[in-house]
PDB file of C-alpha atoms in Angstrom:
ATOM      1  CA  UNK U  61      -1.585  -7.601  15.555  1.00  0.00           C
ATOM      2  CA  UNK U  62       1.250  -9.059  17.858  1.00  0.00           C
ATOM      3  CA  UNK U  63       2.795  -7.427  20.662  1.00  0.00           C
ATOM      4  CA  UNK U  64       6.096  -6.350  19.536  1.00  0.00           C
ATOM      5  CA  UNK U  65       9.161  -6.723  22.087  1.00  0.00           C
ATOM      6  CA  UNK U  66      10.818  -3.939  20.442  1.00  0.00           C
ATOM      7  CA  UNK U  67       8.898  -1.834  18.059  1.00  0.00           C
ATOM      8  CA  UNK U  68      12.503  -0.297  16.735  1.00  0.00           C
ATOM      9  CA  UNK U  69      13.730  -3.616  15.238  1.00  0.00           C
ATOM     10  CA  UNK U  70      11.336  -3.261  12.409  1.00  0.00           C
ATOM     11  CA  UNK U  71      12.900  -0.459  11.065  1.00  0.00           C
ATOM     12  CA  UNK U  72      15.614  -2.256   9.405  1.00  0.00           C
ATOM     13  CA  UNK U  73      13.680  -5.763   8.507  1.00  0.00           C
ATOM     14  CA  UNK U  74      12.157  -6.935   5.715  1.00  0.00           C
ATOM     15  CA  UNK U  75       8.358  -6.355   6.025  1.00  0.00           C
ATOM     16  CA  UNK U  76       5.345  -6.544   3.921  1.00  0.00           C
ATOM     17  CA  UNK U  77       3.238  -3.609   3.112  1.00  0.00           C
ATOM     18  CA  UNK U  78       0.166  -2.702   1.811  1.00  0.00           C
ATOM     19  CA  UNK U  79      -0.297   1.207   0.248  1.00  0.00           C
ATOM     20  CA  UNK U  80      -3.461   2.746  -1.121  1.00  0.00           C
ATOM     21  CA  UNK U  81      -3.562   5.907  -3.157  1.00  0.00           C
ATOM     22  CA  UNK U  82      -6.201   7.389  -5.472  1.00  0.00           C
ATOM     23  CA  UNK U  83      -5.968   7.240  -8.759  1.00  0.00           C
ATOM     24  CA  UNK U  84      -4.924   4.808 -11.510  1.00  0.00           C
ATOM     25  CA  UNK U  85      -0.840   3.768 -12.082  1.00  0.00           C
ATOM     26  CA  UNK U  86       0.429   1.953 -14.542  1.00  0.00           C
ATOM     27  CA  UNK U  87       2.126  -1.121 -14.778  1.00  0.00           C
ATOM     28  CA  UNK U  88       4.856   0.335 -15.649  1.00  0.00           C
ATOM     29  CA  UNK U  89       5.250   1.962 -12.042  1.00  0.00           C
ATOM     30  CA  UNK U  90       5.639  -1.547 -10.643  1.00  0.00           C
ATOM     31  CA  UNK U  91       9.607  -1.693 -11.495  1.00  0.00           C
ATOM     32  CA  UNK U  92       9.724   2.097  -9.965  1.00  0.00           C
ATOM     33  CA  UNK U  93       8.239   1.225  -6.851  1.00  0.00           C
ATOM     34  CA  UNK U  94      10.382  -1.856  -5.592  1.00  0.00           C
ATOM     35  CA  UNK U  95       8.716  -4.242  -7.401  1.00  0.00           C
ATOM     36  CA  UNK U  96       5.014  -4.010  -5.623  1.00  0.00           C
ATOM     37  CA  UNK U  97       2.363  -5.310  -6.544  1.00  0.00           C
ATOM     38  CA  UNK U  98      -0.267  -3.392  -8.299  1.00  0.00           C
ATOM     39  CA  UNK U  99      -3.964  -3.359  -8.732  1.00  0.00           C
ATOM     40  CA  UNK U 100      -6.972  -1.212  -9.312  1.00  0.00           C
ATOM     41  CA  UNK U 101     -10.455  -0.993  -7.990  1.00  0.00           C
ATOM     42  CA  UNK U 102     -13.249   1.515  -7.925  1.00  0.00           C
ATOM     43  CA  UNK U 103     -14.345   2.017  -4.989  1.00  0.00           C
ATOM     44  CA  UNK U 104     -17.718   4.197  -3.940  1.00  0.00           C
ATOM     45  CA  UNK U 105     -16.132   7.086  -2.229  1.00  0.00           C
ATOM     46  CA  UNK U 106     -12.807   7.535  -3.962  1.00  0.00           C
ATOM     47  CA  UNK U 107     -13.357   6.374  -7.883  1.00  0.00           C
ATOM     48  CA  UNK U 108     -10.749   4.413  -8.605  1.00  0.00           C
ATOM     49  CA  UNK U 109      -7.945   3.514  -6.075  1.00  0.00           C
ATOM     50  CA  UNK U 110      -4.611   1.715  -6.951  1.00  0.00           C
ATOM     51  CA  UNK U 111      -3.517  -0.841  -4.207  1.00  0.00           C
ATOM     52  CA  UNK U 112      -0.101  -1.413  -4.055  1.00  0.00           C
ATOM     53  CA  UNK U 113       1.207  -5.153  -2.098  1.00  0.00           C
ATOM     54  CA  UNK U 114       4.659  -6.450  -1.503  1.00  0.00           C
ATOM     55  CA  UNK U 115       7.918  -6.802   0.905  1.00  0.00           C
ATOM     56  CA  UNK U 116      10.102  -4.315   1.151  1.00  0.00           C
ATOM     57  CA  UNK U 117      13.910  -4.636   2.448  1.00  0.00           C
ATOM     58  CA  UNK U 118      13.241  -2.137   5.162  1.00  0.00           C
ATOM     59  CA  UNK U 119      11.511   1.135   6.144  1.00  0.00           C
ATOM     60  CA  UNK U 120      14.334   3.415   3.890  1.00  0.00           C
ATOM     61  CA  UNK U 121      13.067   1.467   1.131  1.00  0.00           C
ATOM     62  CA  UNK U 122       9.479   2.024   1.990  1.00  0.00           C
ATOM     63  CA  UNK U 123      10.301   6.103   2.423  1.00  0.00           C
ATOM     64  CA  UNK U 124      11.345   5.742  -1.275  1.00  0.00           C
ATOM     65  CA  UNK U 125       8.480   3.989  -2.628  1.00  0.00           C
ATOM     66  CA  UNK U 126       6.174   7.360  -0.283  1.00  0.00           C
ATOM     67  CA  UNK U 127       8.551   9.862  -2.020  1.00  0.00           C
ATOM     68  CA  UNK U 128       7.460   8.464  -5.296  1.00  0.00           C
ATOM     69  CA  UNK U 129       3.763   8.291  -4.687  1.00  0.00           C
ATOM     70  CA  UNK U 130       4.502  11.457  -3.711  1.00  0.00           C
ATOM     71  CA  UNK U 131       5.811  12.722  -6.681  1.00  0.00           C
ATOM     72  CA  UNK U 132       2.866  10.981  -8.619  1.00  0.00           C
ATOM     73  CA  UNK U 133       0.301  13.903  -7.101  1.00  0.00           C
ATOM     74  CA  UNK U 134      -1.954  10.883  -5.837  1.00  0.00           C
ATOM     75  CA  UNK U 135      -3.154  11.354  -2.980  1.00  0.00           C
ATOM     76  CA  UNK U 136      -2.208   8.485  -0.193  1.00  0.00           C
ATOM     77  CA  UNK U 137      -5.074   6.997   1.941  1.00  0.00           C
ATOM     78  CA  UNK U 138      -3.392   4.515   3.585  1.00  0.00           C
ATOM     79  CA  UNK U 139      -0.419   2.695   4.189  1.00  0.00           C
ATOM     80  CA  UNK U 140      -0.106  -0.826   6.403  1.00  0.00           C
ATOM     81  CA  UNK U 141       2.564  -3.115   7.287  1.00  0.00           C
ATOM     82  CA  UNK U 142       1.463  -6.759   7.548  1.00  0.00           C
ATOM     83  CA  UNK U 143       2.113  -9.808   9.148  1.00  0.00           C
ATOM     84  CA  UNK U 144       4.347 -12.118   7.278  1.00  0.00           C
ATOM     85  CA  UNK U 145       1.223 -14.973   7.881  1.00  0.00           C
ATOM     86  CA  UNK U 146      -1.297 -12.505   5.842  1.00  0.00           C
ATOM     87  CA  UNK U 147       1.275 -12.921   2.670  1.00  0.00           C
ATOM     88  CA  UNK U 148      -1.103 -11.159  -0.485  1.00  0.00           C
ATOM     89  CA  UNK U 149      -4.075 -11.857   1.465  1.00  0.00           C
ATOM     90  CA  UNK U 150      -6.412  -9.190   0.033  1.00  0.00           C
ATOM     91  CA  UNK U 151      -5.356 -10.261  -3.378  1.00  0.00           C
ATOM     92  CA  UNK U 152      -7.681 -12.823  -5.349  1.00  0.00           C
ATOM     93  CA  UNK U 153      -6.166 -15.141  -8.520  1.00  0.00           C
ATOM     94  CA  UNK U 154      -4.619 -13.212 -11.123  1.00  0.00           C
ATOM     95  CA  UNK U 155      -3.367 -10.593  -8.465  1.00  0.00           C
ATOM     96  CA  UNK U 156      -6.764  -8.412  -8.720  1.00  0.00           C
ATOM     97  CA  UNK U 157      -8.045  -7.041  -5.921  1.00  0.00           C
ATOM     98  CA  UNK U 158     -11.208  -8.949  -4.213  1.00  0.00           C
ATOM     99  CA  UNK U 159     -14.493  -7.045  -2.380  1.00  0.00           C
ATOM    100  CA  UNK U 160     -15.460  -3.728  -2.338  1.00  0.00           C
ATOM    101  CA  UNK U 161     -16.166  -3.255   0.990  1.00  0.00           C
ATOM    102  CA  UNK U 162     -13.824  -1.311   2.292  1.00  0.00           C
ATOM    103  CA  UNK U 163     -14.202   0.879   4.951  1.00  0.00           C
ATOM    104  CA  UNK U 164     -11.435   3.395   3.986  1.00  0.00           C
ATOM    105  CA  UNK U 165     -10.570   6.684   3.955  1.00  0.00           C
ATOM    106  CA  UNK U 166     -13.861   9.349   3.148  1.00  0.00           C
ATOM    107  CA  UNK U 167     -13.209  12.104   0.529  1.00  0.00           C
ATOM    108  CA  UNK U 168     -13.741  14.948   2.252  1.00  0.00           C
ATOM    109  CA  UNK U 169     -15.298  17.120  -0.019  1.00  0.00           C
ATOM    110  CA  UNK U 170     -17.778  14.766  -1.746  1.00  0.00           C
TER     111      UNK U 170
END
């Protein structure tokens, strides 16, 4: 990741960000959730895991898109923000997520 000069200015930019919860959303959610991307995988140590990709107008609008995962009852294993270079970059044609090697998040009680 680049240094950042001031780590505050991304507060109120445009960014892109990447969210993972457990569980399966709809389409539908897409529109609800500032217009990310979704996509679902299983993956070995969660089931199935909904990855959610896209720019967001700033971090109040990413708060919104938490409080509504939130409200969901899916649990959140990660969120990133991204370089604007990496664009969709762990999305494959079609907007599907690629590989299942991911070294996320262990459940806990498995």
């Amino acid at each position: 990741m680049p240094a950042l000069t001031n780590p505050h200015s991304l507060i109120s930019q445009s960014a892109l960000y990447r969210i993972r919860v457990a569980g399966r959303l709809g389409p539908e959610w897409a529109e609800r959730l500032g217009g990310l991307t979704l996509a679902s995988r299983t993956a070995q140590d969660w089931g199935t895991i909904t990855e959610l990709c896209g720019h967001l107008p700033d971090q109040a609008a990413l708060m919104g898109v938490l409080a509504q995962l939130y409200g969901t009852g899916a649990p959140l294993l990660s969120v990133e923000w991204l370089p604007a270079s990496e664009g969709h970059g762990a999305k494959g044609a079609g907007g599907a997520v690629t590989g299942s090697d991911d070294a996320g998040p262990r459940n806990p009680t498995a």
